[in-house]
Amino acid sequence: MSAVEIEIVKDLEALSARAAELIADRIRGGRSPFRLALSGGSTPRGCYRHLAHLHQVPWENVEIYLGDERFVPHDSPDSNYHMIRQTLLAGEAVAPRAIFAVPGDGAPEAAAAAYEEILRQEYGASRLRAGLPLFDLQLLGLGEDGHTASLLPGQPVLEERERWVAVVPEGRREPRITLTYPALESSRLTVFLVSGASKKDALARARAGDPSIPAGRLRPQGDVIWLVDQAAAGV
Ligand code: 6PG
């Protein structure tokens, strides 16, 4: 039976420091390779900066993946990979075993297929098996509209149960490449990072498993930690 817990901290700065400690502890106590899926957006930036300065983290065991990406060149300021390079990977100390970025050139469909092939190769099987999670830890954010990764409201990707990676052509300025529900649900631990009063309603609905929002439909196989600040929790 997977555990679900919530941890409320003071503000975004406290959230960033706590998230970094939590991730570092799991890597230190984890297996090798340790598959870490990172989220994009603004909320995790501080966490990645903190993480880059923590000591005794066996990064040589860690494979880094992305839960979703904006389909833009890797040097674009809108690229999640670019953001991660500017924060977590900015310091010399962080030298992961491997970093798997989503391709940002060519055609979005080809990029999604290529990323799915990478995940299947690293997983070592063509079907996700219960009890054998794809990721050891995945970080997810939450949008005010209840989306997570790039599982955006009203998009066909919400019905995808076969593919592990899909294109979301509409709903944002640029096409998005996102892991689908089956891939995002296959994690030993899922940590949602949520900050700010504007997320209060989405957080309550997502935690309640409200199927009318994308994050509320996610059914993680492993444990879940909601790491949120007081403004988002409304306390
Ligand atoms: C992205 C993310 C997305 C993000 C939410 C929350 O690429 O934008 O992966 O799912 O986590 O939109 O974004 P903020 O943290 O910026 O509020």
PDB file of C-alpha atoms and ligand atoms in Angstrom:
ATOM      1  CA  MET A   1       0.000   0.000   0.000  1.00  0.00           C
ATOM      2  CA  SER A   2       1.615   3.299  -1.036  1.00  0.00           C
ATOM      3  CA  ALA A   3       1.861   6.104   1.517  1.00  0.00           C
ATOM      4  CA  VAL A   4       0.633   9.640   0.863  1.00  0.00           C
ATOM      5  CA  GLU A   5       1.819  12.446   3.083  1.00  0.00           C
ATOM      6  CA  ILE A   6       1.818  16.229   3.096  1.00  0.00           C
ATOM      7  CA  GLU A   7       4.542  18.416   4.492  1.00  0.00           C
ATOM      8  CA  ILE A   8       3.823  22.132   4.922  1.00  0.00           C
ATOM      9  CA  VAL A   9       6.718  24.566   5.201  1.00  0.00           C
ATOM     10  CA  LYS A  10       6.811  28.332   5.619  1.00  0.00           C
ATOM     11  CA  ASP A  11       7.496  29.646   2.114  1.00  0.00           C
ATOM     12  CA  LEU A  12       9.194  29.046  -1.254  1.00  0.00           C
ATOM     13  CA  GLU A  13      12.687  29.389   0.213  1.00  0.00           C
ATOM     14  CA  ALA A  14      11.950  26.796   2.906  1.00  0.00           C
ATOM     15  CA  LEU A  15      10.306  24.587   0.274  1.00  0.00           C
ATOM     16  CA  SER A  16      13.391  24.772  -1.935  1.00  0.00           C
ATOM     17  CA  ALA A  17      15.788  23.861   0.888  1.00  0.00           C
ATOM     18  CA  ARG A  18      13.571  21.041   2.188  1.00  0.00           C
ATOM     19  CA  ALA A  19      13.028  19.553  -1.288  1.00  0.00           C
ATOM     20  CA  ALA A  20      16.763  19.572  -1.974  1.00  0.00           C
ATOM     21  CA  GLU A  21      17.488  17.774   1.312  1.00  0.00           C
ATOM     22  CA  LEU A  22      14.771  15.216   0.633  1.00  0.00           C
ATOM     23  CA  ILE A  23      16.056  14.431  -2.869  1.00  0.00           C
ATOM     24  CA  ALA A  24      19.673  14.233  -1.668  1.00  0.00           C
ATOM     25  CA  ASP A  25      18.708  11.839   1.144  1.00  0.00           C
ATOM     26  CA  ARG A  26      16.867   9.554  -1.259  1.00  0.00           C
ATOM     27  CA  ILE A  27      19.821   9.494  -3.646  1.00  0.00           C
ATOM     28  CA  ARG A  28      22.257   8.762  -0.788  1.00  0.00           C
ATOM     29  CA  GLY A  29      20.026   5.890   0.411  1.00  0.00           C
ATOM     30  CA  GLY A  30      19.031   4.712  -3.064  1.00  0.00           C
ATOM     31  CA  ARG A  31      20.201   2.212  -5.656  1.00  0.00           C
ATOM     32  CA  SER A  32      22.407   2.692  -8.699  1.00  0.00           C
ATOM     33  CA  PRO A  33      21.322   3.717 -11.236  1.00  0.00           C
ATOM     34  CA  PHE A  34      18.978   6.085  -9.390  1.00  0.00           C
ATOM     35  CA  ARG A  35      16.468   7.396 -11.948  1.00  0.00           C
ATOM     36  CA  LEU A  36      15.479  10.950 -11.083  1.00  0.00           C
ATOM     37  CA  ALA A  37      12.768  12.681 -13.150  1.00  0.00           C
ATOM     38  CA  LEU A  38      12.756  16.466 -12.789  1.00  0.00           C
ATOM     39  CA  SER A  39       9.990  18.981 -13.367  1.00  0.00           C
ATOM     40  CA  GLY A  40      10.196  22.319 -15.107  1.00  0.00           C
ATOM     41  CA  GLY A  41       8.481  25.627 -14.469  1.00  0.00           C
ATOM     42  CA  SER A  42       9.566  28.184 -11.858  1.00  0.00           C
ATOM     43  CA  THR A  43       8.811  26.459  -8.521  1.00  0.00           C
ATOM     44  CA  PRO A  44      11.728  23.918  -8.514  1.00  0.00           C
ATOM     45  CA  ARG A  45      14.483  26.389  -9.492  1.00  0.00           C
ATOM     46  CA  GLY A  46      15.428  27.189  -5.908  1.00  0.00           C
ATOM     47  CA  CYS A  47      15.425  23.498  -5.039  1.00  0.00           C
ATOM     48  CA  TYR A  48      17.852  22.768  -7.918  1.00  0.00           C
ATOM     49  CA  ARG A  49      20.155  25.602  -6.779  1.00  0.00           C
ATOM     50  CA  HIS A  50      20.196  24.219  -3.221  1.00  0.00           C
ATOM     51  CA  LEU A  51      20.730  20.675  -4.469  1.00  0.00           C
ATOM     52  CA  ALA A  52      23.760  21.788  -6.501  1.00  0.00           C
ATOM     53  CA  HIS A  53      25.492  22.835  -3.251  1.00  0.00           C
ATOM     54  CA  LEU A  54      24.720  19.816  -1.074  1.00  0.00           C
ATOM     55  CA  HIS A  55      27.612  17.518  -0.182  1.00  0.00           C
ATOM     56  CA  GLN A  56      28.120  13.780  -0.344  1.00  0.00           C
ATOM     57  CA  VAL A  57      25.457  13.209  -2.961  1.00  0.00           C
ATOM     58  CA  PRO A  58      26.589  10.250  -5.136  1.00  0.00           C
ATOM     59  CA  TRP A  59      25.683  11.915  -8.435  1.00  0.00           C
ATOM     60  CA  GLU A  60      27.680   9.196 -10.236  1.00  0.00           C
ATOM     61  CA  ASN A  61      24.699   6.912  -9.472  1.00  0.00           C
ATOM     62  CA  VAL A  62      22.070   9.278 -10.843  1.00  0.00           C
ATOM     63  CA  GLU A  63      20.364   9.338 -14.233  1.00  0.00           C
ATOM     64  CA  ILE A  64      18.398  12.552 -14.826  1.00  0.00           C
ATOM     65  CA  TYR A  65      15.205  12.614 -16.915  1.00  0.00           C
ATOM     66  CA  LEU A  66      12.521  15.258 -17.546  1.00  0.00           C
ATOM     67  CA  GLY A  67       8.817  14.789 -16.883  1.00  0.00           C
ATOM     68  CA  ASP A  68       8.007  17.216 -19.660  1.00  0.00           C
ATOM     69  CA  GLU A  69       9.599  19.789 -21.930  1.00  0.00           C
ATOM     70  CA  ARG A  70       8.697  22.773 -24.008  1.00  0.00           C
ATOM     71  CA  PHE A  71       9.495  21.944 -27.643  1.00  0.00           C
ATOM     72  CA  VAL A  72      12.109  24.682 -28.077  1.00  0.00           C
ATOM     73  CA  PRO A  73      15.880  24.617 -28.722  1.00  0.00           C
ATOM     74  CA  HIS A  74      17.952  23.592 -25.681  1.00  0.00           C
ATOM     75  CA  ASP A  75      19.507  27.043 -25.417  1.00  0.00           C
ATOM     76  CA  SER A  76      16.098  28.736 -25.262  1.00  0.00           C
ATOM     77  CA  PRO A  77      15.252  30.376 -21.892  1.00  0.00           C
ATOM     78  CA  ASP A  78      11.891  28.565 -22.151  1.00  0.00           C
ATOM     79  CA  SER A  79      13.589  25.143 -22.177  1.00  0.00           C
ATOM     80  CA  ASN A  80      13.286  23.152 -18.939  1.00  0.00           C
ATOM     81  CA  TYR A  81      16.602  21.484 -19.772  1.00  0.00           C
ATOM     82  CA  HIS A  82      18.186  24.923 -20.128  1.00  0.00           C
ATOM     83  CA  MET A  83      16.798  25.901 -16.714  1.00  0.00           C
ATOM     84  CA  ILE A  84      18.203  22.731 -15.126  1.00  0.00           C
ATOM     85  CA  ARG A  85      21.612  23.400 -16.697  1.00  0.00           C
ATOM     86  CA  GLN A  86      21.499  26.950 -15.264  1.00  0.00           C
ATOM     87  CA  THR A  87      20.647  25.720 -11.771  1.00  0.00           C
ATOM     88  CA  LEU A  88      21.325  22.104 -10.750  1.00  0.00           C
ATOM     89  CA  LEU A  89      24.046  21.511 -13.341  1.00  0.00           C
ATOM     90  CA  ALA A  90      25.660  24.947 -12.962  1.00  0.00           C
ATOM     91  CA  GLY A  91      28.093  23.748 -10.289  1.00  0.00           C
ATOM     92  CA  GLU A  92      31.014  21.386 -11.028  1.00  0.00           C
ATOM     93  CA  ALA A  93      30.015  19.178  -8.084  1.00  0.00           C
ATOM     94  CA  VAL A  94      26.983  17.772  -9.903  1.00  0.00           C
ATOM     95  CA  ALA A  95      28.258  15.227 -12.456  1.00  0.00           C
ATOM     96  CA  PRO A  96      25.415  12.751 -13.001  1.00  0.00           C
ATOM     97  CA  ARG A  97      25.933   9.290 -14.506  1.00  0.00           C
ATOM     98  CA  ALA A  98      23.670  10.429 -17.407  1.00  0.00           C
ATOM     99  CA  ILE A  99      21.320  13.260 -18.367  1.00  0.00           C
ATOM    100  CA  PHE A 100      18.520  12.459 -20.798  1.00  0.00           C
ATOM    101  CA  ALA A 101      17.152  15.680 -22.318  1.00  0.00           C
ATOM    102  CA  VAL A 102      14.116  15.689 -24.586  1.00  0.00           C
ATOM    103  CA  PRO A 103      15.230  16.551 -28.156  1.00  0.00           C
ATOM    104  CA  GLY A 104      14.387  20.193 -28.937  1.00  0.00           C
ATOM    105  CA  ASP A 105      14.782  20.109 -32.706  1.00  0.00           C
ATOM    106  CA  GLY A 106      13.278  18.303 -35.701  1.00  0.00           C
ATOM    107  CA  ALA A 107       9.576  17.388 -35.429  1.00  0.00           C
ATOM    108  CA  PRO A 108       7.746  17.173 -32.064  1.00  0.00           C
ATOM    109  CA  GLU A 109       6.373  13.684 -32.863  1.00  0.00           C
ATOM    110  CA  ALA A 110       9.872  12.396 -33.635  1.00  0.00           C
ATOM    111  CA  ALA A 111      11.204  13.978 -30.420  1.00  0.00           C
ATOM    112  CA  ALA A 112       8.495  12.254 -28.361  1.00  0.00           C
ATOM    113  CA  ALA A 113       9.174   8.895 -30.042  1.00  0.00           C
ATOM    114  CA  ALA A 114      12.921   9.282 -29.490  1.00  0.00           C
ATOM    115  CA  TYR A 115      12.447  10.087 -25.808  1.00  0.00           C
ATOM    116  CA  GLU A 116      10.083   7.150 -25.368  1.00  0.00           C
ATOM    117  CA  GLU A 117      12.689   4.870 -26.948  1.00  0.00           C
ATOM    118  CA  ILE A 118      15.298   6.145 -24.459  1.00  0.00           C
ATOM    119  CA  LEU A 119      12.964   5.407 -21.525  1.00  0.00           C
ATOM    120  CA  ARG A 120      12.191   1.892 -22.799  1.00  0.00           C
ATOM    121  CA  GLN A 121      15.892   1.186 -23.364  1.00  0.00           C
ATOM    122  CA  GLU A 122      16.874   2.353 -19.877  1.00  0.00           C
ATOM    123  CA  TYR A 123      13.912   0.547 -18.312  1.00  0.00           C
ATOM    124  CA  GLY A 124      14.862  -2.614 -20.147  1.00  0.00           C
ATOM    125  CA  ALA A 125      11.364  -3.708 -21.156  1.00  0.00           C
ATOM    126  CA  SER A 126       8.682  -2.551 -23.566  1.00  0.00           C
ATOM    127  CA  ARG A 127       5.881  -2.646 -20.984  1.00  0.00           C
ATOM    128  CA  LEU A 128       5.833  -0.985 -17.573  1.00  0.00           C
ATOM    129  CA  ARG A 129       5.493  -3.602 -14.860  1.00  0.00           C
ATOM    130  CA  ALA A 130       3.734  -3.026 -11.528  1.00  0.00           C
ATOM    131  CA  GLY A 131       6.310  -3.345  -8.764  1.00  0.00           C
ATOM    132  CA  LEU A 132       9.158  -2.320 -11.088  1.00  0.00           C
ATOM    133  CA  PRO A 133       9.010   1.480 -11.172  1.00  0.00           C
ATOM    134  CA  LEU A 134      10.490   3.415 -14.069  1.00  0.00           C
ATOM    135  CA  PHE A 135      11.728   6.158 -11.714  1.00  0.00           C
ATOM    136  CA  ASP A 136      13.116   6.119  -8.201  1.00  0.00           C
ATOM    137  CA  LEU A 137      11.978   9.681  -7.588  1.00  0.00           C
ATOM    138  CA  GLN A 138      10.034  12.118  -9.703  1.00  0.00           C
ATOM    139  CA  LEU A 139       9.406  15.743  -8.999  1.00  0.00           C
ATOM    140  CA  LEU A 140       6.136  17.181 -10.255  1.00  0.00           C
ATOM    141  CA  GLY A 141       4.703  20.666 -10.196  1.00  0.00           C
ATOM    142  CA  LEU A 142       1.090  21.806 -10.256  1.00  0.00           C
ATOM    143  CA  GLY A 143      -0.483  24.509 -12.409  1.00  0.00           C
ATOM    144  CA  GLU A 144      -3.302  26.792 -11.223  1.00  0.00           C
ATOM    145  CA  ASP A 145      -5.512  25.005 -13.790  1.00  0.00           C
ATOM    146  CA  GLY A 146      -4.697  21.641 -12.208  1.00  0.00           C
ATOM    147  CA  HIS A 147      -2.210  20.440 -14.810  1.00  0.00           C
ATOM    148  CA  THR A 148       0.969  18.566 -13.949  1.00  0.00           C
ATOM    149  CA  ALA A 149       3.938  17.919 -16.258  1.00  0.00           C
ATOM    150  CA  SER A 150       2.295  18.928 -19.556  1.00  0.00           C
ATOM    151  CA  LEU A 151      -0.886  16.961 -18.972  1.00  0.00           C
ATOM    152  CA  LEU A 152      -2.994  20.015 -19.805  1.00  0.00           C
ATOM    153  CA  PRO A 153      -6.772  20.230 -19.246  1.00  0.00           C
ATOM    154  CA  GLY A 154      -8.934  19.148 -22.177  1.00  0.00           C
ATOM    155  CA  GLN A 155      -6.065  17.681 -24.204  1.00  0.00           C
ATOM    156  CA  PRO A 156      -6.268  14.220 -25.875  1.00  0.00           C
ATOM    157  CA  VAL A 157      -3.052  13.214 -24.079  1.00  0.00           C
ATOM    158  CA  LEU A 158      -5.164  12.753 -20.936  1.00  0.00           C
ATOM    159  CA  GLU A 159      -6.630   9.584 -22.502  1.00  0.00           C
ATOM    160  CA  GLU A 160      -3.259   8.128 -23.556  1.00  0.00           C
ATOM    161  CA  ARG A 161      -2.577   4.814 -21.734  1.00  0.00           C
ATOM    162  CA  GLU A 162      -0.210   3.073 -24.191  1.00  0.00           C
ATOM    163  CA  ARG A 163       2.504   5.551 -25.076  1.00  0.00           C
ATOM    164  CA  TRP A 164       4.999   6.691 -22.428  1.00  0.00           C
ATOM    165  CA  VAL A 165       5.704  10.043 -24.080  1.00  0.00           C
ATOM    166  CA  ALA A 166       3.380  12.201 -26.187  1.00  0.00           C
ATOM    167  CA  VAL A 167       3.157  15.564 -27.912  1.00  0.00           C
ATOM    168  CA  VAL A 168       0.752  18.221 -26.608  1.00  0.00           C
ATOM    169  CA  PRO A 169       0.418  20.461 -29.685  1.00  0.00           C
ATOM    170  CA  GLU A 170      -2.011  22.978 -28.208  1.00  0.00           C
ATOM    171  CA  GLY A 171      -2.727  24.789 -24.961  1.00  0.00           C
ATOM    172  CA  ARG A 172       0.596  26.634 -24.615  1.00  0.00           C
ATOM    173  CA  ARG A 173       2.773  29.047 -26.662  1.00  0.00           C
ATOM    174  CA  GLU A 174       4.927  26.166 -27.891  1.00  0.00           C
ATOM    175  CA  PRO A 175       4.206  22.453 -28.360  1.00  0.00           C
ATOM    176  CA  ARG A 176       4.970  20.385 -25.265  1.00  0.00           C
ATOM    177  CA  ILE A 177       6.514  16.919 -24.974  1.00  0.00           C
ATOM    178  CA  THR A 178       5.219  15.166 -21.883  1.00  0.00           C
ATOM    179  CA  LEU A 179       5.391  11.844 -20.149  1.00  0.00           C
ATOM    180  CA  THR A 180       1.941  10.295 -20.064  1.00  0.00           C
ATOM    181  CA  TYR A 181      -0.027   8.966 -17.062  1.00  0.00           C
ATOM    182  CA  PRO A 182       1.382   5.398 -17.313  1.00  0.00           C
ATOM    183  CA  ALA A 183       4.989   6.673 -17.220  1.00  0.00           C
ATOM    184  CA  LEU A 184       4.366   9.349 -14.570  1.00  0.00           C
ATOM    185  CA  GLU A 185       2.546   6.849 -12.348  1.00  0.00           C
ATOM    186  CA  SER A 186       5.538   4.473 -12.449  1.00  0.00           C
ATOM    187  CA  SER A 187       7.701   5.961  -9.714  1.00  0.00           C
ATOM    188  CA  ARG A 188       8.881   4.628  -6.350  1.00  0.00           C
ATOM    189  CA  LEU A 189       8.351   8.132  -4.908  1.00  0.00           C
ATOM    190  CA  THR A 190       6.503  11.129  -6.355  1.00  0.00           C
ATOM    191  CA  VAL A 191       7.151  14.526  -4.792  1.00  0.00           C
ATOM    192  CA  PHE A 192       4.793  17.375  -5.705  1.00  0.00           C
ATOM    193  CA  LEU A 193       6.292  20.825  -5.130  1.00  0.00           C
ATOM    194  CA  VAL A 194       3.578  23.448  -4.757  1.00  0.00           C
ATOM    195  CA  SER A 195       3.983  27.086  -3.731  1.00  0.00           C
ATOM    196  CA  GLY A 196       1.725  30.136  -3.574  1.00  0.00           C
ATOM    197  CA  ALA A 197      -1.890  31.049  -2.779  1.00  0.00           C
ATOM    198  CA  SER A 198      -2.828  30.865  -6.465  1.00  0.00           C
ATOM    199  CA  LYS A 199      -2.370  27.087  -6.269  1.00  0.00           C
ATOM    200  CA  LYS A 200      -4.593  26.566  -3.191  1.00  0.00           C
ATOM    201  CA  ASP A 201      -7.689  25.372  -5.053  1.00  0.00           C
ATOM    202  CA  ALA A 202      -5.776  23.136  -7.472  1.00  0.00           C
ATOM    203  CA  LEU A 203      -3.824  21.609  -4.587  1.00  0.00           C
ATOM    204  CA  ALA A 204      -6.971  20.750  -2.610  1.00  0.00           C
ATOM    205  CA  ARG A 205      -8.576  19.165  -5.680  1.00  0.00           C
ATOM    206  CA  ALA A 206      -5.455  17.273  -6.733  1.00  0.00           C
ATOM    207  CA  ARG A 207      -4.987  15.861  -3.215  1.00  0.00           C
ATOM    208  CA  ALA A 208      -8.658  14.817  -3.198  1.00  0.00           C
ATOM    209  CA  GLY A 209      -8.097  12.909  -6.455  1.00  0.00           C
ATOM    210  CA  ASP A 210     -10.599  15.114  -8.287  1.00  0.00           C
ATOM    211  CA  PRO A 211     -10.731  13.551 -11.810  1.00  0.00           C
ATOM    212  CA  SER A 212     -11.899  16.828 -13.367  1.00  0.00           C
ATOM    213  CA  ILE A 213      -8.315  18.132 -13.227  1.00  0.00           C
ATOM    214  CA  PRO A 214      -5.313  16.354 -14.787  1.00  0.00           C
ATOM    215  CA  ALA A 215      -3.268  16.155 -11.552  1.00  0.00           C
ATOM    216  CA  GLY A 216      -6.292  14.682  -9.765  1.00  0.00           C
ATOM    217  CA  ARG A 217      -6.359  11.750 -12.165  1.00  0.00           C
ATOM    218  CA  LEU A 218      -2.757  10.727 -11.510  1.00  0.00           C
ATOM    219  CA  ARG A 219      -2.613   7.432  -9.588  1.00  0.00           C
ATOM    220  CA  PRO A 220       1.030   7.015  -8.580  1.00  0.00           C
ATOM    221  CA  GLN A 221       2.028   3.409  -7.905  1.00  0.00           C
ATOM    222  CA  GLY A 222       4.547   4.414  -5.233  1.00  0.00           C
ATOM    223  CA  ASP A 223       4.563   6.789  -2.295  1.00  0.00           C
ATOM    224  CA  VAL A 224       3.572  10.438  -2.641  1.00  0.00           C
ATOM    225  CA  ILE A 225       4.806  13.469  -0.725  1.00  0.00           C
ATOM    226  CA  TRP A 226       3.004  16.787  -1.147  1.00  0.00           C
ATOM    227  CA  LEU A 227       5.670  19.319  -0.245  1.00  0.00           C
ATOM    228  CA  VAL A 228       3.858  22.638  -0.107  1.00  0.00           C
ATOM    229  CA  ASP A 229       4.166  26.063   1.450  1.00  0.00           C
ATOM    230  CA  GLN A 230       1.700  27.685   3.843  1.00  0.00           C
ATOM    231  CA  ALA A 231       0.220  29.922   1.125  1.00  0.00           C
ATOM    232  CA  ALA A 232      -0.625  26.946  -1.090  1.00  0.00           C
ATOM    233  CA  ALA A 233      -1.999  24.961   1.857  1.00  0.00           C
ATOM    234  CA  GLY A 234      -4.032  27.962   2.946  1.00  0.00           C
ATOM    235  CA  VAL A 235      -2.752  27.887   6.548  1.00  0.00           C
TER     236      VAL A 235
HETATM  237  C1  6PG B   1       6.486  23.102 -17.135  1.00  0.00           C
HETATM  238  C2  6PG B   1       6.194  22.182 -15.990  1.00  0.00           C
HETATM  239  C3  6PG B   1       4.795  22.393 -15.467  1.00  0.00           C
HETATM  240  C4  6PG B   1       4.962  23.152 -14.170  1.00  0.00           C
HETATM  241  C5  6PG B   1       3.657  23.816 -13.759  1.00  0.00           C
HETATM  242  C6  6PG B   1       3.846  24.723 -12.568  1.00  0.00           C
HETATM  243  O1  6PG B   1       7.185  22.717 -18.040  1.00  0.00           O
HETATM  244  O2  6PG B   1       6.039  24.233 -17.056  1.00  0.00           O
HETATM  245  O3  6PG B   1       6.691  21.003 -15.990  1.00  0.00           O
HETATM  246  O4  6PG B   1       4.057  21.269 -15.242  1.00  0.00           O
HETATM  247  O5  6PG B   1       5.394  22.285 -13.159  1.00  0.00           O
HETATM  248  O6  6PG B   1       3.232  24.580 -14.868  1.00  0.00           O
HETATM  249  O7  6PG B   1       4.667  25.764 -12.987  1.00  0.00           O
HETATM  250  P1  6PG B   1       5.248  26.847 -11.968  1.00  0.00           P
HETATM  251  O8  6PG B   1       6.133  26.109 -11.033  1.00  0.00           O
HETATM  252  O9  6PG B   1       6.006  27.800 -12.825  1.00  0.00           O
HETATM  253  O10 6PG B   1       4.078  27.472 -11.262  1.00  0.00           O
END
